[in-house]
Coordinates of C-alpha atoms and ligand atoms in Angstrom, one line a residue:
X1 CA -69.4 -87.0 -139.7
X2 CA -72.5 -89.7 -139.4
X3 CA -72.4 -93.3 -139.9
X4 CA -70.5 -95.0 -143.1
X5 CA -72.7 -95.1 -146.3
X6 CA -73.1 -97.8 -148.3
X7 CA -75.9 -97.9 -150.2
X8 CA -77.4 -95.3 -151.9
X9 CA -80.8 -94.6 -154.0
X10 CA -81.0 -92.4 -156.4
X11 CA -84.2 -90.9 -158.2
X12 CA -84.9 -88.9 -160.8
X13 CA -87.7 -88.5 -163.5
X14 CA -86.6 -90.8 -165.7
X15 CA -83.1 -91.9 -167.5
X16 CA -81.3 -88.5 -167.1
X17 CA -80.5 -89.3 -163.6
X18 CA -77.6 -91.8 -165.0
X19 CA -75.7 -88.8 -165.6
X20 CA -75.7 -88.2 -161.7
X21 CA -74.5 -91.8 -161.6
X22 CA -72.1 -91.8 -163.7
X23 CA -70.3 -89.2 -161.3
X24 CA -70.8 -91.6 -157.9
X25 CA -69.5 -94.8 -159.8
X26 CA -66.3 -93.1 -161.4
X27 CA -65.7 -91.9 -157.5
X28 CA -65.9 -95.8 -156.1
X29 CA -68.5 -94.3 -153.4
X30 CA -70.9 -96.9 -152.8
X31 CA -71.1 -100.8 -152.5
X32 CA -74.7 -100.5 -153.9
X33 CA -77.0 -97.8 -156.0
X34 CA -80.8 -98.5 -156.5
X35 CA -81.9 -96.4 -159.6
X36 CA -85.2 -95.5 -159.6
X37 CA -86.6 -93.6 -162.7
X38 CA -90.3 -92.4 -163.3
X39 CA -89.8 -93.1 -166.7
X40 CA -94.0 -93.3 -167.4
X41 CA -94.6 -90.0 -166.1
X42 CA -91.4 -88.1 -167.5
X43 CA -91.2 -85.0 -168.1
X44 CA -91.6 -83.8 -164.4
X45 CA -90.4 -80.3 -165.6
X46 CA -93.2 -79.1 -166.7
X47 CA -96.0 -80.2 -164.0
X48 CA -97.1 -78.2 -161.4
X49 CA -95.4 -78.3 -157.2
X50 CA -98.1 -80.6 -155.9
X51 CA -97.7 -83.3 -158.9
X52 CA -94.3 -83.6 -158.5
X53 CA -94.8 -83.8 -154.6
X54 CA -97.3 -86.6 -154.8
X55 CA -94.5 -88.5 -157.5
X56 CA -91.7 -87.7 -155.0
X57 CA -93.3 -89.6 -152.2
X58 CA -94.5 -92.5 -154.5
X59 CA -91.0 -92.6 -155.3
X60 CA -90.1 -92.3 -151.5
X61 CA -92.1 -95.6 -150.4
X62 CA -90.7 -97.4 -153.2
X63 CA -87.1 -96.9 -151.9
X64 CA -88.9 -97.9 -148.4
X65 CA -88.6 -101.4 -149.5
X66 CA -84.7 -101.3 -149.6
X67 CA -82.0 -100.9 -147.1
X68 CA -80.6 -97.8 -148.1
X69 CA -78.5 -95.1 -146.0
X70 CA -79.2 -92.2 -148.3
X71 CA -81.5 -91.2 -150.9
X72 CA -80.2 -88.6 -153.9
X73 CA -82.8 -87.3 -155.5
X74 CA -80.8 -86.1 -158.8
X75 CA -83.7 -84.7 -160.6
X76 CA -83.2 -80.9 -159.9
X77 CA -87.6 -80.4 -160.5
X78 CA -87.5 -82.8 -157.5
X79 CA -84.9 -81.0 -155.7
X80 CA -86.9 -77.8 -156.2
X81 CA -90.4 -78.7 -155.2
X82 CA -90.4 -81.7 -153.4
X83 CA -87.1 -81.7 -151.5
X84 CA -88.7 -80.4 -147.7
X85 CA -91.2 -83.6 -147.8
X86 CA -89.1 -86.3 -149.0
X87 CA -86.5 -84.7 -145.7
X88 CA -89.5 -84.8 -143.6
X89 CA -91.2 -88.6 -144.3
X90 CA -87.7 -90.8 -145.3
X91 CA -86.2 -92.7 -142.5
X92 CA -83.0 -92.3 -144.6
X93 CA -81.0 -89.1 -145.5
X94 CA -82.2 -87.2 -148.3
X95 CA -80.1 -85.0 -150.1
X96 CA -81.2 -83.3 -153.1
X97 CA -78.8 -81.5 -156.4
X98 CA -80.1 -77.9 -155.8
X99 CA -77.7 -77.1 -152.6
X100 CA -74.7 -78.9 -153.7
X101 CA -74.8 -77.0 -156.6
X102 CA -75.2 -73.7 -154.7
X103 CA -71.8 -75.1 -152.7
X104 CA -70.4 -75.7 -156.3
X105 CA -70.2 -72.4 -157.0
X106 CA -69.2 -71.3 -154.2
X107 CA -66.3 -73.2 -154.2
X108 CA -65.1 -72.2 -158.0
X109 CA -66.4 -68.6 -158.5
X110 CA -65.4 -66.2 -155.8
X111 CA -66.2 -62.8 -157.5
X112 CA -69.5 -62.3 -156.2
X113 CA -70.5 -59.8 -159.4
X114 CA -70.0 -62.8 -161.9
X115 CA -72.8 -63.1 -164.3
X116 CA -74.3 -66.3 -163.6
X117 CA -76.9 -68.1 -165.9
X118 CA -79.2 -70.8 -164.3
X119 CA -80.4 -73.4 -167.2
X120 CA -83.3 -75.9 -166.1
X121 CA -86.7 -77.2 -166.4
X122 CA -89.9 -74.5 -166.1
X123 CA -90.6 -76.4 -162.6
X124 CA -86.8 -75.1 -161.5
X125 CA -87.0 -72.0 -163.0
X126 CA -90.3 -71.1 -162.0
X127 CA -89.2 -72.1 -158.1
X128 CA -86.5 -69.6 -158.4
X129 CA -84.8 -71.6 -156.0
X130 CA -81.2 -71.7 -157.3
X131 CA -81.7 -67.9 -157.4
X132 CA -82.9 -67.7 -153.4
X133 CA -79.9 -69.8 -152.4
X134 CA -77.1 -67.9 -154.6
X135 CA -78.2 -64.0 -153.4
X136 CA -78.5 -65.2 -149.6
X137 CA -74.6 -65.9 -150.9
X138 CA -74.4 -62.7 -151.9
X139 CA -74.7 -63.7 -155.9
X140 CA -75.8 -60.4 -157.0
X141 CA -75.9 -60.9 -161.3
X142 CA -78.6 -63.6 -162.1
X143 CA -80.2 -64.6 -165.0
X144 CA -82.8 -68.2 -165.3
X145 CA -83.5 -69.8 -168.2
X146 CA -86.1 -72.3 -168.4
X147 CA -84.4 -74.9 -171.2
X148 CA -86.7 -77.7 -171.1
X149 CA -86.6 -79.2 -174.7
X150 CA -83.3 -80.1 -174.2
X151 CA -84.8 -82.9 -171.9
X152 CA -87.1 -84.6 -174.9
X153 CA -83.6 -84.0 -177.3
X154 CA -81.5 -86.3 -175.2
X155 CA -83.9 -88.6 -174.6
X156 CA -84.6 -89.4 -178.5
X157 CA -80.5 -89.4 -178.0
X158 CA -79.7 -86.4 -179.8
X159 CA -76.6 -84.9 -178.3
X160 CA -75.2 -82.8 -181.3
X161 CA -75.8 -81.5 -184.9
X162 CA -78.5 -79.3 -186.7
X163 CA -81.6 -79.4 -183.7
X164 CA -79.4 -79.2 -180.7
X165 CA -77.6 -76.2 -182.8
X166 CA -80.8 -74.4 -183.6
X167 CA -82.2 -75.4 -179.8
X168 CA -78.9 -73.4 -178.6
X169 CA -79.6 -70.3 -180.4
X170 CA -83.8 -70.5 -180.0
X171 CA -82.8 -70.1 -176.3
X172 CA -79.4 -68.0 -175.9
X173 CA -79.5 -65.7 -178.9
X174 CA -80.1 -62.9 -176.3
X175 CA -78.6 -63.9 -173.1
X176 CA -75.0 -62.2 -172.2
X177 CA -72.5 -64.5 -171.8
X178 CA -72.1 -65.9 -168.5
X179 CA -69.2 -66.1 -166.3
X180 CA -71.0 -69.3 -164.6
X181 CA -73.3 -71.5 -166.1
X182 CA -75.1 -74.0 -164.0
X183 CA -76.6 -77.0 -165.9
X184 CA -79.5 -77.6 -163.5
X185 CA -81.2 -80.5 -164.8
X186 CA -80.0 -84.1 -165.0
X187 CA -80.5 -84.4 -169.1
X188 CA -78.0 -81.3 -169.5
X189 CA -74.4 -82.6 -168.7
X190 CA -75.0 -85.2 -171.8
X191 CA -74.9 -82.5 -173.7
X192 CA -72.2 -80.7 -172.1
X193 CA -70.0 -80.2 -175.6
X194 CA -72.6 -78.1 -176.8
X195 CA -73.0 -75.7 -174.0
X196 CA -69.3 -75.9 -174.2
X197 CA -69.2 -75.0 -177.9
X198 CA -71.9 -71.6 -177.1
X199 CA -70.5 -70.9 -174.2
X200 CA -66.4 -71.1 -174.4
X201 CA -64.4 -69.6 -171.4
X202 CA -67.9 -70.0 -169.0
X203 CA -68.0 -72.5 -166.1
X204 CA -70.2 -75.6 -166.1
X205 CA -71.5 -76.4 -162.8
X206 CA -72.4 -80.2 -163.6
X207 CA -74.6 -81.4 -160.9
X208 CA -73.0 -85.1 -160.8
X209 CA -69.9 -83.6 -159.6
X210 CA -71.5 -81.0 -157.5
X211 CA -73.0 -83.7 -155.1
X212 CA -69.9 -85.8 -155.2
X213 CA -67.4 -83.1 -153.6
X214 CA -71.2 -82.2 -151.1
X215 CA -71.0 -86.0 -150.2
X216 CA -67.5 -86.3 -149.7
X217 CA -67.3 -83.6 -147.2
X218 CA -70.7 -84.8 -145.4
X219 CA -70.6 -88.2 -144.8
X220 CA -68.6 -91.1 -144.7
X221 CA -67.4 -93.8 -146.8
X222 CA -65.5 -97.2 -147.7
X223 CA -62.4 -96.8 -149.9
X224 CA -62.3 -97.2 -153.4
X225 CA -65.6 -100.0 -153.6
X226 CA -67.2 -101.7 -157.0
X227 CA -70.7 -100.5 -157.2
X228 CA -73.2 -102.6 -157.9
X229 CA -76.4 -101.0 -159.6
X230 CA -79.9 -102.3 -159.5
X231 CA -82.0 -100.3 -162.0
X232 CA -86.1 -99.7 -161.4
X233 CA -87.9 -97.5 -163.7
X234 CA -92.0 -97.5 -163.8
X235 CA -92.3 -98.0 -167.5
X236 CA -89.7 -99.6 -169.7
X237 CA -87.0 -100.6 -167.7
X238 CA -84.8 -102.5 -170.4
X239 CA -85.2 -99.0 -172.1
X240 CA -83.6 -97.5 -169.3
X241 CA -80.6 -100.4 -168.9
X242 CA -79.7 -100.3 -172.6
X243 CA -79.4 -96.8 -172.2
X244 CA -77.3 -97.3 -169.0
X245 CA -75.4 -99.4 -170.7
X246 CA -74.8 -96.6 -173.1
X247 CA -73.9 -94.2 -170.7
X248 CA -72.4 -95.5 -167.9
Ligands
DGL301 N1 -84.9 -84.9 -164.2 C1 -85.4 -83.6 -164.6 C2 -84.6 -82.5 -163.8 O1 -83.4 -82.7 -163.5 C3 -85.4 -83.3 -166.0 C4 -86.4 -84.1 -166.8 C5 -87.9 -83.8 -166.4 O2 -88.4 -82.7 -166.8 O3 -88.4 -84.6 -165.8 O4 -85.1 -81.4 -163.6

């Protein structure tokens, strides 16, 4: 165990990152959160590695300017391509969503031939990186599914009715029914009834609680503290508090 962590900052692409926030302020983890969302150059999910590189590290001297212990990056496109460099320049700890979720599974699904279905942006997808990190586990039935207009849905805060329904079966009408479902994008588990209404008996990895249980068995922290959230975004940012408000 390292030192006790207080404050945390947390990035993603724009507002779906609240969802990862929601999880650390219902667990009392932190005294402070600085939310940082790219909300002028959302969607990252569907721009190329070295874009998303060059935003992550923007992103990385903006947290600079704050006394922070540990960065979570809960955008999963981040997590996928950029997660090495943001490691490699922070002076802070970095942890990203892909591995917790990876651990995640782990941890609920022991049968190593469950069918497990990968759902995130075309950036995640197309890194195949979930994938890497489940077969070096021995994961041996994978399927990806790049679902990224799910991400404009939630943001014009549809969460339900006729579009998400005809969304759902636009991208699942042929995929077998997994065992394991990881929602592997932050705009996903704020639509979580509906992948619970297509998929019934599957398992949701959510990837707000999959970095809560990876931080609770990593690092350190006070009991049972009020959070206090400062909220940053590079376009819009009452936008992104009324939608906080919303949320959280
Ligand atoms: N935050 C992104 C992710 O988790 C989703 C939205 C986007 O494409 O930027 O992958």
């Amino acid at each position: 165990m390292s030192k006790k962590i207080l404050k945390a900052g947390v990035f993603d692409s724009g507002v779906g990152g609240l969802s990862v926030v929601k999880s650390l302020i219902e667990q009392k983890l932190f005294q402070q959160i600085i939310y940082y969302g790219d909300t002028a150059r959302v969607p990252y999910g569907t721009k190329d590695k070295n874009t998303v590189i060059r935003y992550a590290l923007e992103a990385l001297e903006f947290f600079k300017n704050f006394d922070i212990d540990i960065l979570i990056t809960a955008c999963n496109t981040v997590s996928a391509y950029a997660i090495e460099e943001l490691k490699e320049q922070a002076p802070f700890e970095v942890v990203g969503v892909i591995e917790p979720g990876v651990i995640a599974v782990e941890n609920r699904v022991k049968d190593k031939n469950s069918n497990i279905l990968i759902t995130g942006t075309k950036a995640t997808v197309k890194s195949g990186k979930y994938k890497k990190l489940l077969s070096e586990k021995g994961y041996k039935n994978l399927q990806q599914k790049a679902t990224g207009l799910f991400v404009p849905m939630v943001e014009e805060d549809i969460f339900s009715g006729s579009v998400s329904d005809a969304i759902m079966r636009y991208y699942f009408k042929d995929i077998k029914k997994p065992d394991v479902l990881i929602m592997g994008c932050t705009h996903f588990p704020l639509i979580e009834n509906e992948y619970r209404k297509f998929f019934k008996d599957t398992v949701l990895i959510h990837s707000g609680e999959a970095i809560v249980e990876y931080l609770k068995d990593r690092y350190e922290f006070e009991d049972n503290i009020d959070t206090d959230i400062k909220y940053f975004a590079t376009e819009n940012p009452s936008h992104l508090k009324e939608v906080a408000k919303k949320w959280l």
